[in-house]
Short mmCIF file of C-alpha atoms and ligand atoms in Angstrom, two decimals:
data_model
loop_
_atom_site.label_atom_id
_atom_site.label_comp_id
_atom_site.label_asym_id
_atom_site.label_seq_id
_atom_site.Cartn_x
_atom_site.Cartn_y
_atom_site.Cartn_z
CA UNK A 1 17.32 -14.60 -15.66
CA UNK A 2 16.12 -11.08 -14.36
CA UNK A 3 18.02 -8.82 -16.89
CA UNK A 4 17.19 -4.91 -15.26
CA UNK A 5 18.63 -3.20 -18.08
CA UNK A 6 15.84 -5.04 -20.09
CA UNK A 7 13.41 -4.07 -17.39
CA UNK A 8 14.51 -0.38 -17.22
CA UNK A 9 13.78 -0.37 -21.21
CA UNK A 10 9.82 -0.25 -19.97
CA UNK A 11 9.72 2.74 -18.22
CA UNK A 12 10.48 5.57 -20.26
CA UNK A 13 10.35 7.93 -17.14
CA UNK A 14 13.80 6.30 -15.90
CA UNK A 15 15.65 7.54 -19.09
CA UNK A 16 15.00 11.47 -18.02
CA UNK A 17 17.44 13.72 -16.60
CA UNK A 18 16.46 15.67 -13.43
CA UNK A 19 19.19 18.70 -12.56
CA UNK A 20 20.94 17.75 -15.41
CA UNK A 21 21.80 14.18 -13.71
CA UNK A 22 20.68 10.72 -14.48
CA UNK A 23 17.14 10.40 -12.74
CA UNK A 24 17.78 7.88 -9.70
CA UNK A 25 14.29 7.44 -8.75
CA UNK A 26 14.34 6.02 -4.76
CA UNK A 27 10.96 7.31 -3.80
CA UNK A 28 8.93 4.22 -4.90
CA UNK A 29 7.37 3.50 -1.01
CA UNK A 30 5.38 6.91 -2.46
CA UNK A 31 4.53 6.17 -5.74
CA UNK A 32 6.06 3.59 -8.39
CA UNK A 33 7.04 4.34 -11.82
CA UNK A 34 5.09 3.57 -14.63
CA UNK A 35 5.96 0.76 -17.47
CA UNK A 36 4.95 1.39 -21.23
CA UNK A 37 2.54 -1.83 -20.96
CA UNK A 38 0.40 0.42 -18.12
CA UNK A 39 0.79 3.16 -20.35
CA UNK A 40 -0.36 1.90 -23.60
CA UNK A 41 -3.54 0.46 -21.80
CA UNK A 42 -4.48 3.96 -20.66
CA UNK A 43 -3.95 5.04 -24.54
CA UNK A 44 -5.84 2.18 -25.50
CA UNK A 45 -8.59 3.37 -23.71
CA UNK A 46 -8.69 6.72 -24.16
CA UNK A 47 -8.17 6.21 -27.79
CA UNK A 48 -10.48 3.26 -28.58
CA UNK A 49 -13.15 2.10 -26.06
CA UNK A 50 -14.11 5.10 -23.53
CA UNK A 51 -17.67 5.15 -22.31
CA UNK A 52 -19.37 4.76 -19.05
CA UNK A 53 -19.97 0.70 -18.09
CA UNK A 54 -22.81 -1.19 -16.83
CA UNK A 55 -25.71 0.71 -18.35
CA UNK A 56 -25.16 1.21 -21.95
CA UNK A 57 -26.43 -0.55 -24.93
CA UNK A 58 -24.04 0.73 -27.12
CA UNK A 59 -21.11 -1.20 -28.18
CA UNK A 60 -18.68 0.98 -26.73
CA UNK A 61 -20.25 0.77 -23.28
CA UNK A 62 -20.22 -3.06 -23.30
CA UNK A 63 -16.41 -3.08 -24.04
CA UNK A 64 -15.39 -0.87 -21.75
CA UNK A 65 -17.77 -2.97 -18.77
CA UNK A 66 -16.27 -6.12 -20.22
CA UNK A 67 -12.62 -5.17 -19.91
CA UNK A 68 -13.16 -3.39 -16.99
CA UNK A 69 -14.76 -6.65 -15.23
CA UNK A 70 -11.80 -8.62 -16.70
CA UNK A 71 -9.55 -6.34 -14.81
CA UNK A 72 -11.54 -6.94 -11.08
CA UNK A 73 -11.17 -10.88 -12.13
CA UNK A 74 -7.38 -10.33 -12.54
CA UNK A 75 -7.09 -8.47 -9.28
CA UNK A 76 -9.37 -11.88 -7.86
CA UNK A 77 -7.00 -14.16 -9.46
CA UNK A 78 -3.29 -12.17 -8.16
CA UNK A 79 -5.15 -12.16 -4.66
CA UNK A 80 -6.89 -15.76 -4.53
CA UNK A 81 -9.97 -14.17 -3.53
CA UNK A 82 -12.89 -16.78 -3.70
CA UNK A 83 -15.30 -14.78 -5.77
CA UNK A 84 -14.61 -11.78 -7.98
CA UNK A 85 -17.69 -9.31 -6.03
CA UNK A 86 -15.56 -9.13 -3.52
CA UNK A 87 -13.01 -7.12 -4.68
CA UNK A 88 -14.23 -3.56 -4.82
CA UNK A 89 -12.83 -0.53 -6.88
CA UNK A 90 -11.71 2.28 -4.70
CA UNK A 91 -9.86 5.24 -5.05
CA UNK A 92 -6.79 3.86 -2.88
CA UNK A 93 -5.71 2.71 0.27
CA UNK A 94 -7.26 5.38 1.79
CA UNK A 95 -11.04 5.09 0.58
CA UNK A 96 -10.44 1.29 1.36
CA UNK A 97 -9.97 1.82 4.76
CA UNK A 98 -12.57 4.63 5.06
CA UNK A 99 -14.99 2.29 3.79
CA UNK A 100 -14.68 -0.30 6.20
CA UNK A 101 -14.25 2.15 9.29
CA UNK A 102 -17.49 3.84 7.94
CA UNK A 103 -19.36 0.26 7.84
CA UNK A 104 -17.99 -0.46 11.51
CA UNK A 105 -19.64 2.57 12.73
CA UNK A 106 -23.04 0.50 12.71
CA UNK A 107 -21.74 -2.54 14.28
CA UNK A 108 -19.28 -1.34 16.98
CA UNK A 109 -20.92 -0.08 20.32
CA UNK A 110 -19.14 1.47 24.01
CA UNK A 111 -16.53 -0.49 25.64
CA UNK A 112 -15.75 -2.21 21.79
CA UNK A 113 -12.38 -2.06 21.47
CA UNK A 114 -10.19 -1.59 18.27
CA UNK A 115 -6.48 -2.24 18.20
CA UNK A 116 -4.21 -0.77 15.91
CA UNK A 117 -0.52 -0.94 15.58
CA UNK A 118 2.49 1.44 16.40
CA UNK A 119 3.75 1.12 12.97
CA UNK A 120 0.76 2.41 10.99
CA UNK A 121 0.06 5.07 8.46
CA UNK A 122 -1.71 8.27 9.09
CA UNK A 123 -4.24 6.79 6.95
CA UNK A 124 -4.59 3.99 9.24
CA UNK A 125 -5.01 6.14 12.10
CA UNK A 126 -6.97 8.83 11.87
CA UNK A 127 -10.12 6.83 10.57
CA UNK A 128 -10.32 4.37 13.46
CA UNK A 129 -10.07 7.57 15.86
CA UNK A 130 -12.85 9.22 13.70
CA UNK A 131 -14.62 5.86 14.11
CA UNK A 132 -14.15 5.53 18.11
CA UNK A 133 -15.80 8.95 18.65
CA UNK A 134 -18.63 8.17 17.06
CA UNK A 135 -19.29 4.95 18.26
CA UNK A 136 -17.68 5.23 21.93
CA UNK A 137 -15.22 2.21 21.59
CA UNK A 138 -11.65 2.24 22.48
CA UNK A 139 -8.66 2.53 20.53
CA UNK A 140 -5.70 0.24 22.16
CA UNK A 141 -1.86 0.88 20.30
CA UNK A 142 1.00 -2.50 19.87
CA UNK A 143 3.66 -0.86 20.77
CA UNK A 144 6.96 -0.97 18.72
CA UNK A 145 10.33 -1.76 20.07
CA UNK A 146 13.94 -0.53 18.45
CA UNK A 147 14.24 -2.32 15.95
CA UNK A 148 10.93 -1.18 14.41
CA UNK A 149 9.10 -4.56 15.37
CA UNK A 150 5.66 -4.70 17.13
CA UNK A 151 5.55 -6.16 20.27
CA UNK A 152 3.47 -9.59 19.65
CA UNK A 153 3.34 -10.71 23.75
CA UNK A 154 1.82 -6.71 24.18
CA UNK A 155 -0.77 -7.76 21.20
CA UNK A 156 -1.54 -10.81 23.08
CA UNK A 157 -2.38 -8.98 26.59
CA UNK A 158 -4.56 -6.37 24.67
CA UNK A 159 -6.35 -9.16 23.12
CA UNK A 160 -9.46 -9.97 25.00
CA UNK A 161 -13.41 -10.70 24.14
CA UNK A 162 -14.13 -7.00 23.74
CA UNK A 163 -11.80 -6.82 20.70
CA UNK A 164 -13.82 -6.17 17.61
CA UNK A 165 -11.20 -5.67 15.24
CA UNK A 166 -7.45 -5.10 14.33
CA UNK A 167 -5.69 -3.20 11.82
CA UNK A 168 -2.06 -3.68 10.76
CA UNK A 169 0.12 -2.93 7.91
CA UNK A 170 1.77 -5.73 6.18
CA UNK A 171 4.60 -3.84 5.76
CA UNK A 172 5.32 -0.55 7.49
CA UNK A 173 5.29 2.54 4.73
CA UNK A 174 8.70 4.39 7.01
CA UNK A 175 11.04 1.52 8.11
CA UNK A 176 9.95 -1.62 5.65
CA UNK A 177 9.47 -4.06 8.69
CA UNK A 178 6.85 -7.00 7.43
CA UNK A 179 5.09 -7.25 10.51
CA UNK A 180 3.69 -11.10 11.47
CA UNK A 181 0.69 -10.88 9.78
CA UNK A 182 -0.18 -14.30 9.52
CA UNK A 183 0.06 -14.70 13.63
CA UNK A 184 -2.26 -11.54 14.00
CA UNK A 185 -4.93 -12.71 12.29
CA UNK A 186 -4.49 -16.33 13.83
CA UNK A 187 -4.78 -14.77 17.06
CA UNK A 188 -7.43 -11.72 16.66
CA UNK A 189 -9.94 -14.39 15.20
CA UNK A 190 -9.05 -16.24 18.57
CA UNK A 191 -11.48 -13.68 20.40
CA UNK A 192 -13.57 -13.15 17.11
CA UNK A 193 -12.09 -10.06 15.87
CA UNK A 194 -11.95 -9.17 12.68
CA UNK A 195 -8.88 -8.23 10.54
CA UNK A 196 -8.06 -5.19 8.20
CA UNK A 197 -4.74 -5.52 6.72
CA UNK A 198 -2.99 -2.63 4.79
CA UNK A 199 -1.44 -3.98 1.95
CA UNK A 200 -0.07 -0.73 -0.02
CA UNK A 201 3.43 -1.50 1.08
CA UNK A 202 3.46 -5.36 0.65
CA UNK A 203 1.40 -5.28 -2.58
CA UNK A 204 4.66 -3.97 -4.52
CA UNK A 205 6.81 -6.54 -3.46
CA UNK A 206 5.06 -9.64 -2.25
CA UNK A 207 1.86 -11.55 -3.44
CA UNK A 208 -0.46 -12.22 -0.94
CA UNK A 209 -3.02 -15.23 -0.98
CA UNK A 210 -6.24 -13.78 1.22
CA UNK A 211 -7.70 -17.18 1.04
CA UNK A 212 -4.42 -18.64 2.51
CA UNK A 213 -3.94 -15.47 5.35
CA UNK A 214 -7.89 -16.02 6.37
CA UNK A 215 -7.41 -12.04 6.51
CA UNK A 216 -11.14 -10.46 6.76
CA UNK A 217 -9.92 -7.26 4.95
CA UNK A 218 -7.12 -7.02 2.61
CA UNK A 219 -6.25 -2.80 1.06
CA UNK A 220 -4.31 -2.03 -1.53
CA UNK A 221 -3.34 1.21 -4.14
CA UNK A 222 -2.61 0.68 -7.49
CA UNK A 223 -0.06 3.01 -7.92
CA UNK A 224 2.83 1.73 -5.23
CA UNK A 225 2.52 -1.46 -8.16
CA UNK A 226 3.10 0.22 -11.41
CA UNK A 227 -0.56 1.13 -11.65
CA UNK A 228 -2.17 4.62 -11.83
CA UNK A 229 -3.22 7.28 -8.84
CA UNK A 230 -6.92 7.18 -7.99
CA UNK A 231 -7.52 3.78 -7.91
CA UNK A 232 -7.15 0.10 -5.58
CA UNK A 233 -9.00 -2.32 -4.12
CA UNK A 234 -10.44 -3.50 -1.35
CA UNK A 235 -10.69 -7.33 -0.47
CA UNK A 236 -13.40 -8.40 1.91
CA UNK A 237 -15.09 -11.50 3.03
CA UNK A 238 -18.30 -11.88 1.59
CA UNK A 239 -19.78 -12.40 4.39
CA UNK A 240 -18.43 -9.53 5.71
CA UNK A 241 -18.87 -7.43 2.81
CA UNK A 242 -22.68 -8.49 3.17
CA UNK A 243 -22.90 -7.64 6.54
CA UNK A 244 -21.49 -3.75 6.35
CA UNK A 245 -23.70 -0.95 4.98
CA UNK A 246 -23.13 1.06 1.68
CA UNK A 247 -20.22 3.61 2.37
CA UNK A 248 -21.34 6.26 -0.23
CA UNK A 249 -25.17 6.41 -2.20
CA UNK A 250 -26.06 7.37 -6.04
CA UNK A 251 -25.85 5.16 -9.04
CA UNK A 252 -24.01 1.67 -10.08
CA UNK A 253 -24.98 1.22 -6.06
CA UNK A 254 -29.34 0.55 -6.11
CA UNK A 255 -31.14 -2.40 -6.93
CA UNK A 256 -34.12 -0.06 -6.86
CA UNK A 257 -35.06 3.05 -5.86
CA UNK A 258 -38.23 4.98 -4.46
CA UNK A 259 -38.93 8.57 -2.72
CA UNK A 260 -39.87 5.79 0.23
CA UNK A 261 -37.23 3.11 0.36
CA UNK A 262 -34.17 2.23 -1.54
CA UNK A 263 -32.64 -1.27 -2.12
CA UNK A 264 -28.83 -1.57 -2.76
CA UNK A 265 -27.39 -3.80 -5.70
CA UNK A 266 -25.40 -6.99 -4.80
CA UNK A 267 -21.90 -6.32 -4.27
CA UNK A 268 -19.89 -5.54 -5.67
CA UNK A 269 -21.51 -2.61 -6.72
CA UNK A 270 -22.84 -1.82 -3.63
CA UNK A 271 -19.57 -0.35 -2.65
CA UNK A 272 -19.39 1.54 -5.76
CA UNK A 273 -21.13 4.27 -6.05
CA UNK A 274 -20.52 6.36 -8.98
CA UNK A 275 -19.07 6.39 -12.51
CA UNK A 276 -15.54 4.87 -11.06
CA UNK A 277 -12.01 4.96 -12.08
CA UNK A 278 -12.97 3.07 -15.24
CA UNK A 279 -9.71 3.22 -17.02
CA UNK A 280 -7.88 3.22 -13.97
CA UNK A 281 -9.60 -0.13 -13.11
CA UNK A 282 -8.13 -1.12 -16.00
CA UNK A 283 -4.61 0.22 -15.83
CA UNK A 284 -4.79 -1.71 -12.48
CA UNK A 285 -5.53 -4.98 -13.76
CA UNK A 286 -2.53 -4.43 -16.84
CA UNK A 287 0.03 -3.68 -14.16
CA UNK A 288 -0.79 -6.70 -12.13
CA UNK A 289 -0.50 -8.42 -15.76
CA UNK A 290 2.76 -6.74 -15.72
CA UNK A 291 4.28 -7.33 -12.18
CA UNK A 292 3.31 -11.24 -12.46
CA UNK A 293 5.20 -11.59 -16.06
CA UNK A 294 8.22 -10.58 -14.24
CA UNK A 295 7.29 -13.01 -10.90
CA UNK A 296 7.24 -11.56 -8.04
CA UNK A 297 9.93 -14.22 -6.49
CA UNK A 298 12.53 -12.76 -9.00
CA UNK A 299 11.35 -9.46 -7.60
CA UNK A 300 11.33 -10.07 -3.97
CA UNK A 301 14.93 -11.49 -4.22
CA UNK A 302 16.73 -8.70 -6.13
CA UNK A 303 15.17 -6.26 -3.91
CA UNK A 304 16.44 -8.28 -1.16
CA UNK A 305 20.04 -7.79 -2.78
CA UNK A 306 19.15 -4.22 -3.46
CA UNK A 307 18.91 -3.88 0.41
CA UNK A 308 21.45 -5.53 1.62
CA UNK A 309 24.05 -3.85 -0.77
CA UNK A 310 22.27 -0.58 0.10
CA UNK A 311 22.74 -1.09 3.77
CA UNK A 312 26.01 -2.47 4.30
CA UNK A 313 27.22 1.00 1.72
CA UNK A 314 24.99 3.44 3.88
CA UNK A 315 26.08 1.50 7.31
CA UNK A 316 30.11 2.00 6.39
CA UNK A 317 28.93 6.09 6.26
CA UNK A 318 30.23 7.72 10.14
CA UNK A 319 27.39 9.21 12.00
CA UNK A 320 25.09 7.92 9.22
CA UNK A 321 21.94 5.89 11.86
CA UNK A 322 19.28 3.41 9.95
CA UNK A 323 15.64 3.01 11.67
CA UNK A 324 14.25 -0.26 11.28
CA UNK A 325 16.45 -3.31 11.28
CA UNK A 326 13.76 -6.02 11.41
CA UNK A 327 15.74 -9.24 9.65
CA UNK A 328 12.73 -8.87 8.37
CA UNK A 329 11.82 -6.26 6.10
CA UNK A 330 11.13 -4.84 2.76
CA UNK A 331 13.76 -2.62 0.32
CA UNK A 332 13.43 0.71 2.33
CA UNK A 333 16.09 2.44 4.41
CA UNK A 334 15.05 5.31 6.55
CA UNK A 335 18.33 6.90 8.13
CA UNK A 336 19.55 10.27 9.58
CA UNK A 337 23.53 11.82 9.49
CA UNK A 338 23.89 12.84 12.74
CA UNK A 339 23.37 16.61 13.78
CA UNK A 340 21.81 17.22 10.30
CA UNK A 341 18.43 17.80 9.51
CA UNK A 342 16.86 15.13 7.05
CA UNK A 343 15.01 17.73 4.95
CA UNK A 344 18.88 19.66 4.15
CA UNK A 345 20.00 16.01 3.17
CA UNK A 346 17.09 15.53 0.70
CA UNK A 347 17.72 18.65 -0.79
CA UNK A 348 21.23 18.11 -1.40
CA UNK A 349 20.51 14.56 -3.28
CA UNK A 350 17.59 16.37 -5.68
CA UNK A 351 20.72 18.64 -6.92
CA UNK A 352 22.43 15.27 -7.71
CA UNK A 353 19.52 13.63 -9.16
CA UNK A 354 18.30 11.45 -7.03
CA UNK A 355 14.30 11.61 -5.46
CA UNK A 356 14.38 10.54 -1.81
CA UNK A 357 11.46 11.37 0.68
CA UNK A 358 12.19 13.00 3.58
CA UNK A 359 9.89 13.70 6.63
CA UNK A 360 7.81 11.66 8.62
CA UNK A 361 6.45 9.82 5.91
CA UNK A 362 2.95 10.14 7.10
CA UNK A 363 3.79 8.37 10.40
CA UNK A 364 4.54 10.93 12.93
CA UNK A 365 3.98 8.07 16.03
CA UNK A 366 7.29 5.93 14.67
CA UNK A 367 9.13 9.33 14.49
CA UNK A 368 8.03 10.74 18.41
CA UNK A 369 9.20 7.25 19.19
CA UNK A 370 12.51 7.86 17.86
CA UNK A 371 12.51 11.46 19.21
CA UNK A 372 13.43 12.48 16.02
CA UNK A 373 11.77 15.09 13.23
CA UNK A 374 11.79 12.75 10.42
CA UNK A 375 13.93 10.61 8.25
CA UNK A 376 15.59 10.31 4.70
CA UNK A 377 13.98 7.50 3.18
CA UNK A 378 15.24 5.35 0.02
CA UNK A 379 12.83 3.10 -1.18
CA UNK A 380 14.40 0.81 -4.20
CA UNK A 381 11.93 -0.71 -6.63
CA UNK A 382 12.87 -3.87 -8.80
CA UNK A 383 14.00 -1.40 -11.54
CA UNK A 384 16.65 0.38 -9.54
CA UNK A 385 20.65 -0.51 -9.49
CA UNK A 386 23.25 -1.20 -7.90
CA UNK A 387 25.28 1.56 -9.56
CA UNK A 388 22.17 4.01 -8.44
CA UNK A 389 22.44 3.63 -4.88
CA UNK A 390 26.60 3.76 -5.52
CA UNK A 391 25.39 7.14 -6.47
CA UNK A 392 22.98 7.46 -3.18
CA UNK A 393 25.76 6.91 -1.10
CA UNK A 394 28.42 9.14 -2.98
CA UNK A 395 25.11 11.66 -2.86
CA UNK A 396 24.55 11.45 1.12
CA UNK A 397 28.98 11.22 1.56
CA UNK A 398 28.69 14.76 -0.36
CA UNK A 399 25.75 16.09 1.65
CA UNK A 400 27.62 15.68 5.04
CA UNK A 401 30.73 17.16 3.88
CA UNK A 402 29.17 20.14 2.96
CA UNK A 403 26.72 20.19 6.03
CA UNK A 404 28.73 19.30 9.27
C1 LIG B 1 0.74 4.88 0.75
C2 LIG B 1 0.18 4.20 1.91
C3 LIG B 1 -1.15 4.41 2.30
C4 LIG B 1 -2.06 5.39 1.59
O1 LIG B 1 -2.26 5.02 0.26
P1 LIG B 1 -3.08 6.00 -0.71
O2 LIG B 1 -2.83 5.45 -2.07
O3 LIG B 1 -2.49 7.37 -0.52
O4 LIG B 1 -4.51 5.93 -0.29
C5 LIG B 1 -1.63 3.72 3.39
N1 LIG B 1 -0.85 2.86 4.07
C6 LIG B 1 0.44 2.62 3.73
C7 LIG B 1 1.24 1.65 4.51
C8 LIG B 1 0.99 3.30 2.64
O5 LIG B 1 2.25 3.07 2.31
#
């Protein structure tokens, strides 16, 4: 049985006050909280085993490479990759992506095309349009409709044997729709594109098998899953993986080096240049460790009741509008009171305690497409309650009183 008051217990952040109100903490599509377990790892480290890994003799050294490699085989293991090198340490989402837009740059030539998806991230944007100036290939959009759902028969006619790759979120960051992942890739691989997928929205509430998916790319950040900042992972085929240059040079990433010629290791340290996010890496793999003792099935279905409790309260609200009503989506509401601007309704809720994001959550297409400035959004992890978003909508009841 999932007992949340038990699970609340492990995160000592959720027990703080913030305007002297209960913390409700509904900003988790940013940033997750943080459980003790997480925490005492990064203690752990700091406190017991801290050196640099893979070139020490020293005792230390070898822990801290050993635990650290445990870690990348637990990230293997959550995702079914087939080997462990091909999981890579990156900073985040972000780098992930970089890295593989960077290693396209050599491949991709004019009249390539690349097709991304209405729904995406900024992050998911901007490197594919940094990537189609340099290399003179075309960037092609599936659109959206109203409900916040691509448009699979557009996807289909933009398919076509110049397509070189796609990139999609698995779940959109703004309105929570899981987009049909499993079709995309079916279909891209149809014309012999390859797939990125964007997993820093799904990875928090779903488990996804990149063996099963077939995806050629799979990007997540640690800390949307109860993990620190500054470090994910990227997934890639090894053959892929193989086939793309280094992103970044200096150490961890040489086989051997001369004035004349350099050789790069064997991934998957050819991707990481660097001292990395060593205890980060870790963290990573202890909040995985974490998230799987609790199952993410138990997880995905008390979000799901989260949601549907949340909507049906926020719904019964007059003038109150939610974006994104997929039947298929993830525990995030992004709504607007009519005639009020989402920024005035945030600021209201912080007074009352409760952390909401407000803006265009780092997807200013979905927002032109609404004609609208931004949204509130509520994101509910499986640590938040029912009596929390009682206080949400008693918060957002409050903030149109004393708006309209
Ligand atoms: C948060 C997020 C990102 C960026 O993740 P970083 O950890 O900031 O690199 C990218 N895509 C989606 C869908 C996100 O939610």
């Amino acid at each position: 049985m999932f007992k949340v008051d038990q699970i609340r217990k492990d995160f000592p952040i959720l027990s703080r006050q913030v305007n002297g109100k209960p913390l409700v903490y509904f900003d988790n599509a940013a940033t997750s909280q943080t459980p003790q377990q997480v925490i005492d790892v990064i203690v752990d480290y700091y406190s017991n085993y801290n050196a640099n890994i893979h070139r020490g003799v020293h005792a230390l050294s070898q822990e801290a490479t050993d635990v650290y490699e445990q870690a990348r085989h637990k990230i293997q293991a959550h995702f079914n990759a087939k080997h462990a090198h091909e999981i890579i340490f990156t900073s985040g989402t972000t780098h992930g992506i970089n890295l593989v837009a960077n290693g396209f740059s050599s491949i991709l030539k004019k009249g390539d095309e690349i097709i991304v998806s209405a729904l995406e991230h900024h992050s998911n944007i901007v490197p594919w349009q940094m990537l189609c100036k340099r290399t003179g290939a075309t960037l092609k959009v599936i659109p959206m409709n109203q409900a916040g759902e691509l448009e699979m028969d557009v996807f289909n006619e933009l398919l076509n044997q110049n397509t070189k790759l796609v990139f999609v979120n698995h779940i959109s960051n703004a309105l929570g729709t899981i987009n049909s992942i499993e079709y995309i890739i079916e279909k891209a691989h149809s014309v012999g594109a390859a797939v990125l997928v964007d997993g820093a929205q799904s990875c928090p509430h779903i488990k996804p098998d990149v063996q099963d998916l077939d995806v050629d790319f799979y990007v997540a950040s640690a800390h949307k899953m109860c993990g620190p900042t500054g470090v994910g992972m990227l997934y890639g085929k090894e053959e892929w993986l193989n086939k793309l240059p280094p992103y970044q040079g200096g150490g961890e990433m040489i086989a051997e080096v001369t004035f004349e010629k350099t050789t790069y290791a064997a991934l998957p340290h050819k991707f990481e240049a660097g001292t990395p996010n060593i205890c980060g890496g870790i963290a990573f793999g202890a909040a995985i460790d974490y998230m799987n003792a609790i199952g993410f099935d138990t997880i995905a279905t008390y979000e799901h009741e989260l949601l549907e409790y949340a909507t049906e309260k926020l719904s019964s609200i007059d003038g109150l509008k939610i974006y994104g009503t997929s039947k298929h989506k993830t525990s995030v509401i992004s709504f607007n009171l009519e005639g009020i601007h989402p920024y005035d309704v945030g600021t209201i809720l912080d007074k009352l305690g409760i952390a909401v994001r407000t803006g265009h959550h780092c997807a200013q297409p979905i927002m032109d497409y609404f004609k609208i400035p931004g949204t509130v959004r509520a994101s509910f992890a499986f640590y938040n309650t029912k009596v929390e978003i009682d206080a949400l909508v008693e918060g957002v009841i409050k903030a149109k009183m004393m708006l309209s």
